Coordinates of C-alpha atoms in Angstrom, one line a residue:
Chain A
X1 CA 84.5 91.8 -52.3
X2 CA 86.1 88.5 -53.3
X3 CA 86.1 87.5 -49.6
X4 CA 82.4 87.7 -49.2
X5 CA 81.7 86.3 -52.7
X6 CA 84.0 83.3 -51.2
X7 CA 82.4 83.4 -48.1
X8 CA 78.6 83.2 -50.0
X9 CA 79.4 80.6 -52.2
X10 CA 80.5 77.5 -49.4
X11 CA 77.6 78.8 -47.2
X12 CA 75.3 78.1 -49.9
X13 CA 77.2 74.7 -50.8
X14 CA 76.8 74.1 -46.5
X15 CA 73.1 74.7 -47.0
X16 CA 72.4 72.9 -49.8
X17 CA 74.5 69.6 -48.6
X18 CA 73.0 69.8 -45.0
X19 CA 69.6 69.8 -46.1
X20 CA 70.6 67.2 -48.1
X21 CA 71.4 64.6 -45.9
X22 CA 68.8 66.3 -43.5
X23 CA 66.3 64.7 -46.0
X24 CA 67.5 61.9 -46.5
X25 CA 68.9 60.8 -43.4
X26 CA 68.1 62.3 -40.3
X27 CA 64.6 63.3 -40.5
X28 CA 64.1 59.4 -41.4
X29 CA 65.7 58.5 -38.2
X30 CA 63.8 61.3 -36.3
X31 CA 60.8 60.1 -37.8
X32 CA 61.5 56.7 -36.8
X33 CA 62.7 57.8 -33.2
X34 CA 59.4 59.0 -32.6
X35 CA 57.2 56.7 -33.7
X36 CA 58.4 54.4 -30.8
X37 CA 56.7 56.7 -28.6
X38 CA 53.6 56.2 -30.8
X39 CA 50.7 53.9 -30.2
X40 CA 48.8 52.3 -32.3
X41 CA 44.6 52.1 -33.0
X42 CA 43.4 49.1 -34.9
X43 CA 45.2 50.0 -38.7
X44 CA 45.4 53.8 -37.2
X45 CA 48.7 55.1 -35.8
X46 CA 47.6 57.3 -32.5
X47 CA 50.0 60.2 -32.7
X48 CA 50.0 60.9 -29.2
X49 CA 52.9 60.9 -26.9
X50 CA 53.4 57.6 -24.8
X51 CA 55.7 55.3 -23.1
X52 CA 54.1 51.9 -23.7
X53 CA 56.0 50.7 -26.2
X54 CA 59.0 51.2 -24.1
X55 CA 57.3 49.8 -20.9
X56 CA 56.4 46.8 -22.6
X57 CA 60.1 45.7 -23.5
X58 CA 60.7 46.4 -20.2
X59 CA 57.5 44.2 -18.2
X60 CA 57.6 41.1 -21.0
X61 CA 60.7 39.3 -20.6
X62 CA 60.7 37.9 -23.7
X63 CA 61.7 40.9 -25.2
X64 CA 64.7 41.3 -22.8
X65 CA 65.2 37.9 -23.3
X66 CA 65.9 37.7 -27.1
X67 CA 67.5 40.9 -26.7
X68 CA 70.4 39.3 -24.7
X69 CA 70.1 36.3 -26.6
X70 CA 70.7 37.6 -29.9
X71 CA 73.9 40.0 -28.6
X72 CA 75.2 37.0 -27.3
X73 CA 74.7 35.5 -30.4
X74 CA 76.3 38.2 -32.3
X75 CA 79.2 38.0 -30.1
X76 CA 79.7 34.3 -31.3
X77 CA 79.6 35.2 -34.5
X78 CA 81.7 37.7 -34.2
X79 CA 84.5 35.5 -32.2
X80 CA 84.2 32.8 -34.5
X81 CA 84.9 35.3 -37.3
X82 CA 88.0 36.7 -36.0
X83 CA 89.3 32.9 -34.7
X84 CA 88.4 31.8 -38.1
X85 CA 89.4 35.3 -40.2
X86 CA 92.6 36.1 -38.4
X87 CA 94.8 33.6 -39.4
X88 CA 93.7 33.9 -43.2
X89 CA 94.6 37.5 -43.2
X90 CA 97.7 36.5 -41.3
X91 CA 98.6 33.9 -44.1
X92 CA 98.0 36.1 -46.8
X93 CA 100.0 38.6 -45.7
X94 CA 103.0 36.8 -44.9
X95 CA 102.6 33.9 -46.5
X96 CA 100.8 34.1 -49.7
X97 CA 103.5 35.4 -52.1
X98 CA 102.3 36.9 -55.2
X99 CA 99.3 34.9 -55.0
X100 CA 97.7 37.2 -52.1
X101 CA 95.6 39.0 -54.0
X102 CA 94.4 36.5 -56.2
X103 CA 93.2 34.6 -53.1
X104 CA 91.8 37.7 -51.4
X105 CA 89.8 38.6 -54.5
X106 CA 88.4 35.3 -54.2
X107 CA 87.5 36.2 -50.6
X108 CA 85.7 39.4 -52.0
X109 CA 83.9 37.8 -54.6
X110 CA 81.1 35.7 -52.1
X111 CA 80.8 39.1 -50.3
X112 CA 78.7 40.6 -53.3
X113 CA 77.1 37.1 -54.3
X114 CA 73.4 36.6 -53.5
X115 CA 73.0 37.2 -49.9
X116 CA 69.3 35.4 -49.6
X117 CA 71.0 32.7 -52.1
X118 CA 73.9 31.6 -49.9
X119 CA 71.3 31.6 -46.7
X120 CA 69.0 29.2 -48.9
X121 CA 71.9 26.8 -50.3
X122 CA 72.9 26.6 -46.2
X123 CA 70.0 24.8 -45.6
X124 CA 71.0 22.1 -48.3
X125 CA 74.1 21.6 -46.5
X126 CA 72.9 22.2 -43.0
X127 CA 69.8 19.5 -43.1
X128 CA 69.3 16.5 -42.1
X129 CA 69.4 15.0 -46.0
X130 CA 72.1 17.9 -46.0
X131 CA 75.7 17.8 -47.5
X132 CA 77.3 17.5 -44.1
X133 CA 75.4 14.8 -43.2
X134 CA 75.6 12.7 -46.1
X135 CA 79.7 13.3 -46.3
X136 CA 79.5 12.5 -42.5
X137 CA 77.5 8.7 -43.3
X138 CA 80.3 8.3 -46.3
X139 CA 83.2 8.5 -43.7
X140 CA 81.3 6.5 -41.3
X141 CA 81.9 8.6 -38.7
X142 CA 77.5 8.9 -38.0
X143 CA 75.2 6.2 -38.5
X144 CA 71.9 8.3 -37.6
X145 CA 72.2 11.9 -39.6
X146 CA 73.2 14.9 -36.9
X147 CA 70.0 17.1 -36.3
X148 CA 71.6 19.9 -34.4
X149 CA 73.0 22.0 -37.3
X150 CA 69.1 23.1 -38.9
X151 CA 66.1 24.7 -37.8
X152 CA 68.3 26.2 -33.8
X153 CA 70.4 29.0 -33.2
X154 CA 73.7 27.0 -34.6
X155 CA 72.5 27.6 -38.1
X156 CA 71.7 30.9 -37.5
X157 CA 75.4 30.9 -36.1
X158 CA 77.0 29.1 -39.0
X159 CA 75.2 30.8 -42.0
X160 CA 76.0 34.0 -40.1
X161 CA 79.9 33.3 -40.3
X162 CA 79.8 32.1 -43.5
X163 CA 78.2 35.1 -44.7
X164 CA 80.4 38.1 -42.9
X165 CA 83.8 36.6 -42.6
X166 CA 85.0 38.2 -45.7
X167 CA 84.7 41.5 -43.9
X168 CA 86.7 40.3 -40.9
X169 CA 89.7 39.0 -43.5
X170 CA 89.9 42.3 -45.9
X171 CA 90.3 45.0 -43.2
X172 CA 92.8 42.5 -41.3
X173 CA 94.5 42.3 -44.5
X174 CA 94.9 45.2 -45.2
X175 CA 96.4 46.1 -42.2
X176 CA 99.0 43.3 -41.8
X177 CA 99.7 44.0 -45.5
X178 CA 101.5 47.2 -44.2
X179 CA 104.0 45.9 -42.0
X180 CA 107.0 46.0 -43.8
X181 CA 109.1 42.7 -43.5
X182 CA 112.0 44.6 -42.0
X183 CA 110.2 45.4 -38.8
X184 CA 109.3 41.4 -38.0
X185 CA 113.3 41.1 -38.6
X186 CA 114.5 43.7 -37.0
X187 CA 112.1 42.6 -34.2
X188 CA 114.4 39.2 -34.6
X189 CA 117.4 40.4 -34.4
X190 CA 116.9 42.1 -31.2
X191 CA 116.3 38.1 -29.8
X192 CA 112.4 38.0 -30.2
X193 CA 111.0 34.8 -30.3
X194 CA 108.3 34.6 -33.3
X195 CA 105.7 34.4 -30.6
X196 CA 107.0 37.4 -29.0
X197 CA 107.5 39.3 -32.3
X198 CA 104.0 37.9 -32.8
X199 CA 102.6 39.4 -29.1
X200 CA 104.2 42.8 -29.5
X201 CA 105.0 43.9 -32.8
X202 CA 102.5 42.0 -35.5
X203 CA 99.4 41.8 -33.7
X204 CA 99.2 45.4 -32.4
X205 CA 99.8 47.2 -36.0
X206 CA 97.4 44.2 -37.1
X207 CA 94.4 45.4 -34.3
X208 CA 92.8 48.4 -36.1
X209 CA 91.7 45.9 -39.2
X210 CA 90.5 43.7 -36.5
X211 CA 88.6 46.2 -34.7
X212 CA 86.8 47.4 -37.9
X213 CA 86.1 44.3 -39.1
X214 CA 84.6 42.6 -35.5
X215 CA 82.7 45.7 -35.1
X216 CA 81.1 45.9 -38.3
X217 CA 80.4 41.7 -37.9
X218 CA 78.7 42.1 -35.2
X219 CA 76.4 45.1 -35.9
X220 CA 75.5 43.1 -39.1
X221 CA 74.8 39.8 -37.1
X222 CA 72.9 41.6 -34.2
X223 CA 70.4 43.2 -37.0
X224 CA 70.0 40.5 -39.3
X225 CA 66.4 39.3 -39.4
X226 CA 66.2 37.2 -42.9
X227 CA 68.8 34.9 -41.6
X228 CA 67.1 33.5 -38.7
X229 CA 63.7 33.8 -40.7
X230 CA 65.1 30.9 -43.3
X231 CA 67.1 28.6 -41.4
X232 CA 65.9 29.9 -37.6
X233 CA 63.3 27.7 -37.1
X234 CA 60.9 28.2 -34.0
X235 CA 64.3 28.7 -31.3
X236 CA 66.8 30.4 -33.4
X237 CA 64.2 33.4 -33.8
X238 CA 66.3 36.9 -33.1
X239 CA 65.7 40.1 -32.2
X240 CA 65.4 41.5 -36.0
X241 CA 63.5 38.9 -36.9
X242 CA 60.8 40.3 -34.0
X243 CA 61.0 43.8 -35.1
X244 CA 60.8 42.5 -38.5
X245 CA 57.5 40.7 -38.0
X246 CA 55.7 44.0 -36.4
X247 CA 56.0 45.9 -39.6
X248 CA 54.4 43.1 -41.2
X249 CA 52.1 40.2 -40.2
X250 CA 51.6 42.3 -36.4
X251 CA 51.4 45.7 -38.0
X252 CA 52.5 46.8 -34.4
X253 CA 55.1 49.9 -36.1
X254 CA 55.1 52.2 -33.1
X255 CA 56.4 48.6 -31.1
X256 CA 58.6 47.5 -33.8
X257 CA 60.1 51.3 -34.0
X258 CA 60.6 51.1 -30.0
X259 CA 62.4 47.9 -30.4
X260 CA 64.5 49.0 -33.4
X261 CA 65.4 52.3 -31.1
X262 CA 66.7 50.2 -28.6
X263 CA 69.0 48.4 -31.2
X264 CA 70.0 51.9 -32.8
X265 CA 71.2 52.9 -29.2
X266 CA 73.2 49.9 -28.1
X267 CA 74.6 49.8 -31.8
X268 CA 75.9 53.6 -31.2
X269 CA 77.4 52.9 -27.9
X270 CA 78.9 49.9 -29.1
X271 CA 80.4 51.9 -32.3
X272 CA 81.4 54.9 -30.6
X273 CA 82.7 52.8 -27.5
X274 CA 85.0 51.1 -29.9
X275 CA 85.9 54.3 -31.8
X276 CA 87.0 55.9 -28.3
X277 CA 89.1 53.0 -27.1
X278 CA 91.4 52.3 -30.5
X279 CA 91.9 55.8 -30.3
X280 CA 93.0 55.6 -26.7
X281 CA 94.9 52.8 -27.9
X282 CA 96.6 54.6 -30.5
X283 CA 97.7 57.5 -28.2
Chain B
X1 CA 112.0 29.7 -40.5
X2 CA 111.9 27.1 -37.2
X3 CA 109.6 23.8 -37.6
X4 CA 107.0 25.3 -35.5
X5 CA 106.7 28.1 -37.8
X6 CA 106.5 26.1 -40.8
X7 CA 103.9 24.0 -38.8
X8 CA 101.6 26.9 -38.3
X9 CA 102.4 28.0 -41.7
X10 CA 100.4 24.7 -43.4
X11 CA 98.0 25.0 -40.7
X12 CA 96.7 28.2 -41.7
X13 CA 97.6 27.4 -45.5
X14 CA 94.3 24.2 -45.2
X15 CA 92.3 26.9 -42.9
X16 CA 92.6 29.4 -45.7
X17 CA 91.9 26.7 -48.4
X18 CA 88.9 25.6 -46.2
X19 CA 87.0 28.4 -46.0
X20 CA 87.9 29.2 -49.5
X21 CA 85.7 26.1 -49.7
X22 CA 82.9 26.9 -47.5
X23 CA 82.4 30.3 -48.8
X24 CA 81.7 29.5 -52.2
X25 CA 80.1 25.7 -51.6
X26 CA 76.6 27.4 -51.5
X27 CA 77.5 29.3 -54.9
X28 CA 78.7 25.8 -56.1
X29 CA 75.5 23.9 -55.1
X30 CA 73.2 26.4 -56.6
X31 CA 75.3 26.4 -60.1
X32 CA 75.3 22.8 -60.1
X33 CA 71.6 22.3 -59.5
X34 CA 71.3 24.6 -62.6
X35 CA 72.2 21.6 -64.2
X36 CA 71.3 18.4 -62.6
X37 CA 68.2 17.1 -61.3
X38 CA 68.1 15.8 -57.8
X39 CA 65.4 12.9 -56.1
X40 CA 65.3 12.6 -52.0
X41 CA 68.7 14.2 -52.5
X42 CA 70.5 11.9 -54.6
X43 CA 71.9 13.4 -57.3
X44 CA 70.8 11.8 -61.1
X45 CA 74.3 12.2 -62.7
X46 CA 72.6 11.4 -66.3
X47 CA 70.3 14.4 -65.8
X48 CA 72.4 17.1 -67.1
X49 CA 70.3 19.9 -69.3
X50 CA 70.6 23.6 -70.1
X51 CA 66.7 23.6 -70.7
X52 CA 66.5 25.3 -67.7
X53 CA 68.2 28.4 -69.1
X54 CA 66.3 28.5 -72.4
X55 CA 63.3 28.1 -70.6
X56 CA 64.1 31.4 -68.5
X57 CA 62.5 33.2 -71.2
X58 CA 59.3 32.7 -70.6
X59 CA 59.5 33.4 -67.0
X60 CA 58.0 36.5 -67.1
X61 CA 57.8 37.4 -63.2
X62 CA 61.8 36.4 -62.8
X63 CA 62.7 38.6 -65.9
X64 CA 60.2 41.2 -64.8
X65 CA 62.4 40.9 -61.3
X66 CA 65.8 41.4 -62.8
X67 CA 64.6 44.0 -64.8
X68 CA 63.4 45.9 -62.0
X69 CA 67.3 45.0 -60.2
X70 CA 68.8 46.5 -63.5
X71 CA 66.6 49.5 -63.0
X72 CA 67.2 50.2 -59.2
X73 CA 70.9 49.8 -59.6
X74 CA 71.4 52.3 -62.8
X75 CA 69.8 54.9 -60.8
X76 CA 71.3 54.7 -57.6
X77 CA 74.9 54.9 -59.6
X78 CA 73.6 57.7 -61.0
X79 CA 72.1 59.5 -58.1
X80 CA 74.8 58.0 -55.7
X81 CA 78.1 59.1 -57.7
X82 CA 76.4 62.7 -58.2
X83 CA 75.3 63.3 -54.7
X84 CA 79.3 61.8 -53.8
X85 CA 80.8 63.6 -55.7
X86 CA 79.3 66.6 -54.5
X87 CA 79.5 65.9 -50.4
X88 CA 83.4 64.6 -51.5
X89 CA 83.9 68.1 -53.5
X90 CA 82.6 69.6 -50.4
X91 CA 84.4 67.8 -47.6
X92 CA 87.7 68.4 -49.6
X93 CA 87.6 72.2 -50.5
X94 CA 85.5 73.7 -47.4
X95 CA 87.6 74.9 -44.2
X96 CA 84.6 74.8 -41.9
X97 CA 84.0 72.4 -39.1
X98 CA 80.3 71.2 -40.1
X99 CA 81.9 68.9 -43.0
X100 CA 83.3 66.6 -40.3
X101 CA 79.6 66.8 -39.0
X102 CA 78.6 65.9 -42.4
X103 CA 80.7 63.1 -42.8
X104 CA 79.7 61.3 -39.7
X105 CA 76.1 62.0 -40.5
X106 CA 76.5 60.8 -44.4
X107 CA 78.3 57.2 -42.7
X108 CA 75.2 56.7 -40.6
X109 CA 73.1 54.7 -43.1
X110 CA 76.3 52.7 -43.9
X111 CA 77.5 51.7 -39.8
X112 CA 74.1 51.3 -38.4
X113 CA 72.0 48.0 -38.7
X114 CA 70.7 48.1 -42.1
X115 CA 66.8 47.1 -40.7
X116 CA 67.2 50.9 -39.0
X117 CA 67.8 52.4 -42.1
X118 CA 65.0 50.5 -43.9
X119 CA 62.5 51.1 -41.2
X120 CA 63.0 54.8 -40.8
X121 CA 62.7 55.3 -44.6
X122 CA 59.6 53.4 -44.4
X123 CA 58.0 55.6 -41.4
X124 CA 59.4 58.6 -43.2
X125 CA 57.6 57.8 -46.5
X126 CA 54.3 57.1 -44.5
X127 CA 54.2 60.1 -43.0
X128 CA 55.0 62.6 -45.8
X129 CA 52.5 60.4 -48.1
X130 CA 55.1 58.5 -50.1
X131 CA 53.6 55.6 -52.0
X132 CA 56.0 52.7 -51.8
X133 CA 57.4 51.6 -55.4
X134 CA 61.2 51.3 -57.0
X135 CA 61.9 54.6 -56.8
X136 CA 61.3 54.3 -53.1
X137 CA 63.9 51.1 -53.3
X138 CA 66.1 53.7 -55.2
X139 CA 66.3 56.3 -52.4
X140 CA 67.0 53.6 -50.0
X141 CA 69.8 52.2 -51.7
X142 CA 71.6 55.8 -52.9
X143 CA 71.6 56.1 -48.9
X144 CA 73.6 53.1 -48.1
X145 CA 76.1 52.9 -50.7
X146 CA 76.5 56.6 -50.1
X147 CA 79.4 56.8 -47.9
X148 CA 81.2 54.2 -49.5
X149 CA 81.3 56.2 -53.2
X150 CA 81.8 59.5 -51.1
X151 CA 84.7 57.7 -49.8
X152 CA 86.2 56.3 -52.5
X153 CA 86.0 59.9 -54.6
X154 CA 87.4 61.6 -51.5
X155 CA 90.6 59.1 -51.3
X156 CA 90.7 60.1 -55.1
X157 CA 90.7 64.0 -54.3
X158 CA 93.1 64.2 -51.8
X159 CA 95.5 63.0 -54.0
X160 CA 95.1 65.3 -56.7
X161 CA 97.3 68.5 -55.8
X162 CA 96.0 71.8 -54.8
X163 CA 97.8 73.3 -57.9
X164 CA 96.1 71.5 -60.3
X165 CA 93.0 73.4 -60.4
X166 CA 94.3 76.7 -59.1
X167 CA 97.0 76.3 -62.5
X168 CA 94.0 75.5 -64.4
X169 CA 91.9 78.7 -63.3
X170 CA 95.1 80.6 -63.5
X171 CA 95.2 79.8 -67.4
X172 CA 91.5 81.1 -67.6
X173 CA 89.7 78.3 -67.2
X174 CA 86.1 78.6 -66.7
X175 CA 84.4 76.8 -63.5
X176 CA 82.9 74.3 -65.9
X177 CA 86.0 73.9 -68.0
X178 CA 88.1 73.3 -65.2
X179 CA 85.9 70.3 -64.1
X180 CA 85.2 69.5 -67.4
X181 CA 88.5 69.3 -68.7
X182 CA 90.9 68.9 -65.3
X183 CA 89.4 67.5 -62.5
X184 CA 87.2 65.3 -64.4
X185 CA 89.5 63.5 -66.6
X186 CA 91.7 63.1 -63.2
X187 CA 88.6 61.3 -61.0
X188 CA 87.5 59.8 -63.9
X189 CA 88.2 56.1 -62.5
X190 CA 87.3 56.5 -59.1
X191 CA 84.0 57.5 -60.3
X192 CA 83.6 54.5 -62.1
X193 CA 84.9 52.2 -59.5
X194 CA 82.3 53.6 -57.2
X195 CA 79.6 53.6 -59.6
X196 CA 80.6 50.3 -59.9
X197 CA 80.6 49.0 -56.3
X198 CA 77.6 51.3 -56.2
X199 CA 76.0 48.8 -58.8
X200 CA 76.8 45.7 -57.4
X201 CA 75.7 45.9 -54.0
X202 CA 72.2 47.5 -55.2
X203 CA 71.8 44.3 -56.9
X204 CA 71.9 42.2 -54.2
X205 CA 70.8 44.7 -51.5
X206 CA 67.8 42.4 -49.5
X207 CA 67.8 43.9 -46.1
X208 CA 66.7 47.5 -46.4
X209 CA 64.6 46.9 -49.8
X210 CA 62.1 44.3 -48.3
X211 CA 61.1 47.4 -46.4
X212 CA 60.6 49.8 -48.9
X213 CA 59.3 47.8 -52.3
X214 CA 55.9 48.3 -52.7
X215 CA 54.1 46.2 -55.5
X216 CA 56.7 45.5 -58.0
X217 CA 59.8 42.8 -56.7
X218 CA 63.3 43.0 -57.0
X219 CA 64.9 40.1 -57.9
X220 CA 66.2 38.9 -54.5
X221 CA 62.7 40.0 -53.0
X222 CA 61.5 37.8 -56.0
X223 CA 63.9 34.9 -54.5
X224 CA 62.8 35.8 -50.5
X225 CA 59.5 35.2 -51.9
X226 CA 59.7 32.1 -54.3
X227 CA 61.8 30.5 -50.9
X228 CA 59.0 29.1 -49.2
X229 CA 57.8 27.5 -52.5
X230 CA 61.5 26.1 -52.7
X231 CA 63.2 27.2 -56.2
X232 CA 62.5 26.1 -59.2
X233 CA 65.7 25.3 -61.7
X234 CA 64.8 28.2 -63.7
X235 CA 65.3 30.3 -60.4
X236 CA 68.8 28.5 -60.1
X237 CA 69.2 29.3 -63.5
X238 CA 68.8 33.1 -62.8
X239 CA 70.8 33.1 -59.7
X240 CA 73.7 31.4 -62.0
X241 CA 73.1 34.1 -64.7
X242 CA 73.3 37.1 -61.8
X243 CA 76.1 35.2 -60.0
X244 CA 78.1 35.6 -63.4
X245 CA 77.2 39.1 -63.8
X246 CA 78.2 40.3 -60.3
X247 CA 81.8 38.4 -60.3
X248 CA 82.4 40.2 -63.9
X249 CA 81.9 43.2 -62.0
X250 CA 83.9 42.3 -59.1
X251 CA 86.9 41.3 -61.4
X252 CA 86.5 44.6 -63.5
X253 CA 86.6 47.1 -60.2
X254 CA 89.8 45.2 -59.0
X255 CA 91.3 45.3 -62.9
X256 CA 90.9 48.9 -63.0
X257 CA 92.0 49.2 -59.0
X258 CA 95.1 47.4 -59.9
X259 CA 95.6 49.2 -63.3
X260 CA 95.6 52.7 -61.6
X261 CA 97.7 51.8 -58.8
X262 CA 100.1 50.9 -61.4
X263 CA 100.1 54.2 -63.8
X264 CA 100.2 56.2 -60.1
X265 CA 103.6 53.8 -59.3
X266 CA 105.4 54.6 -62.7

């Protein structure tokens, strides 16, 4: 009797969690999934089954275009994070002493400050009257103040890094935090030169961190439509920032959802991709 | 240590120290222009004041905004650590293979592009008639910092021992005195650290809430919108104010973090 009483109570636990996060989550993205095969009828959504929206990304290349654009984009980001993370998280963990976490907390700390604040403040040091400028005239390094750094796809770039390179250095961390010293010595002793001990024993226990970290930097950049929308300007416009505009001023949603579909799906090869191949790796 | 090594050493001792700088030089700049007045961007060193943050008083739609913040985030600690706590409670003591379905499903929100999230909840809410308002916000942001608080009370559970609640139902314990009085008492900080975390990320949350606010405005939908009139020093007053706030919280998670790590070493 116990068994089944058991048995009852998990399956009701199951039921009640699954329709949960059915709720919540997936009939959301279901709803969302099929809207992009939606049309739309002056402020009327046309509930009818069609491809347009689909055929449309494919026929205008500017779609296509931005599309590319802004993955490439997110892979700059990305690899500018890691070049520029990496040998933080590399420095704290060896290097740092007892002060590691002190200086990693004050890595954290930007990550929770005002995300639409920092993007704002960028263009006061971006600009043309911007910080940059003005400590590049002090130097005398410029005489005319540099134009390419507002208003293009290199602020975009820039604001992006500045933004998600804390999550490239905490999972790093944290990963090249758990190599115990004795391994890099014993790696040493056995006549490795640093680079070497570098090549084959730090960097691969250090790769996981890495992986998380790039991965979830680029998904961030390659979604992000408010950065582009504040210091974008007319050519660093992304592909958020389009799917972004035809739930507003267009009012296109069955387009924007298409769009947004196409992200989801590159985003979950991209995840699961990565998932399969540091496992592969690990094996 | 070989001269090359120490070499690479100082070079990444300035790179850390640099983008130290750069990642709070936008936080500096806003704190500063709290206080100081600026022309054609020159900076009038003689203009220093605190009037801006006396006069943030009677800026009723900023107030209004951070109110409305306050709001979102108490409830989404409270619905978010309840609903973790429960998927966490069920992850760790079912045997079945849907929970690993479960998880990946309940991480969803958290890996995909926030806009996806935002947008789906929007169509969703359309469709099942759904006004948009806070409580909308709410549901949004109980979905995104889900994971993370079911995470965080998970790594918490699976380091309690089995026998610890079996003793406790073995000494007659009640259902709902052995959480009351064992497991509680045992989470108890991981709950708060993820209620926490919970409440600090609401705060700021911009991405999936533009989708989802109807009338009223959050506070950094309040500072999207007030953008394209530039900011005020009042604003920059407020975003000092919450900048405060949100690094006191920072600082209290990784107190308690590094407390407990300390009572689990001794």
């Amino acid at each position: 009797m116990k068994l089944i009483s058991d048995y009852f109570r998990t399956s009701i636990w199951t039921v009640i969690s699954f329709i949960l996060v059915i709720f919540l989550i997936l009939i959301p993205l279901a709803s969302f999934l099929s809207y992009s095969f939606f049309t739309v009828d002056g402020l009327d959504i046309n509930h009818e089954f069609s491809l347009d929206n689909y055929k449309e990304f494919f026929i205008d290349e500017i779609y296509i275009n931005t599309f590319v654009r802004t993955i490439f984009l997110a892979l700059v980001v990305m690899s500018s994070c890691i070049l520029l993370g990496y040998p933080v998280a590399y420095f704290l963990a060896r290097y740092a002493g007892r002060y590691k976490y002190v200086i990693l907390l004050m890595l954290i700390i930007p990550l929770f400050m005002s995300y639409i604040i920092k993007i704002y403040m960028m263009r006061s040091i971006l600009g043309y009257s911007g910080l940059i400028n003005k400590v590049l005239k002090m130097m005398g390094l410029i005489e005319k103040p540099l134009e390419f750094f507002l208003w293009n796809q290199n602020s975009v770039i820039i604001t992006l890094v500045i933004i998600l390179l804390p999550l490239i250095i905490i999972p790093t961390f944290t990963s090249l935090d758990k190599i115990p010293k004795n391994i890099i010595e014993a790696s040493f002793d056995l006549g490795c030169k640093p680079f070497q001990a570098f090549r084959y024993v730090i960097f691969p226990i250090g790769f996981p961190g890495l992986v998380v970290g790039g991965i979830f930097v680029f998904i961030l950049a390659l979604g992000d439509f408010v950065t582009p929308q504040l210091v974008g300007g007319t050519s660093g416009f992304t592909y958020g920032k389009i799917i972004y505009s035809n739930f507003g001023m267009a009012f296109n949603w069955p387009f924007g959802a298409a769009l947004a579909s196409i992200l989801l799906f590159v985003s979950v090869i991209i995840i699961s991709l990565t998932n399969y191949l540091t496992k592969k790796l690990k094996a | 240590m070989t001269k090359l090594e120490n070499f690479t050493k100082y070079i990444m001792a300035i790179l850390t120290g640099l983008i130290v700088a750069a990642l709070y030089a936008p936080i500096v700049m806003t704190i500063f222009f709290s206080f100081y007045k600026s022309r054609k961007g020159k900076v009038n060193w003689d203009s220093f004041s605190y009037e801006p943050y006396t006069k943030l008083i009677f800026e009723k739609q900023i107030l209004e905004s951070l109110l409305n913040s306050l709001y979102v985030g108490g409830v989404t600690v409270i619905c978010s650590v309840i609903i973790g706590f429960y998927f966490a409670n069920y992850y760790h003591t079912s045997r079945g293979k849907m929970k690993e379905l479960l998880q990946f499903i309940i991480f969803l929100p958290f890996l995909l592009p926030p806009i996806i999230t935002g947008l789906s909840l929007l169509i969703f809410f359309r469709e099942i008639n759904l006004p948009r308002s806070l409580n909308t916000v709410v549901i949004g942001h109980t979905i995104f910092v889900l994971a993370i608080v079911f995470k965080i009370i998970l790594n918490k559970l699976e380091t309690l021992k089995p026998s610890l609640m079996e003793s406790a139902y073995d000494l007659g314990a009640s259902k709902i005195q052995a959480f009351w009085y064992v497991l509680l008492p045992n989470i108890k900080l991981s709950l708060i650290i993820a209620g926490l975390l919970a409440f600090t990320i609401s705060l700021d949350e911009t991405l999936i809430t533009l989708f989802l606010i109807g009338n009223d405005t959050t506070w950094p939908i309040k500072l999207w919108a007030k953008m394209r009139v530039g900011f005020s020093k009042q604003v920059n007053a407020s975003v000092t104010l919450i900048l405060i706030l949100t690094s006191f919280l920072v600082l209290l998670i990784a107190t308690i973090i590094s407390r407990s790590e300390k009572r689990i070493m001794y």
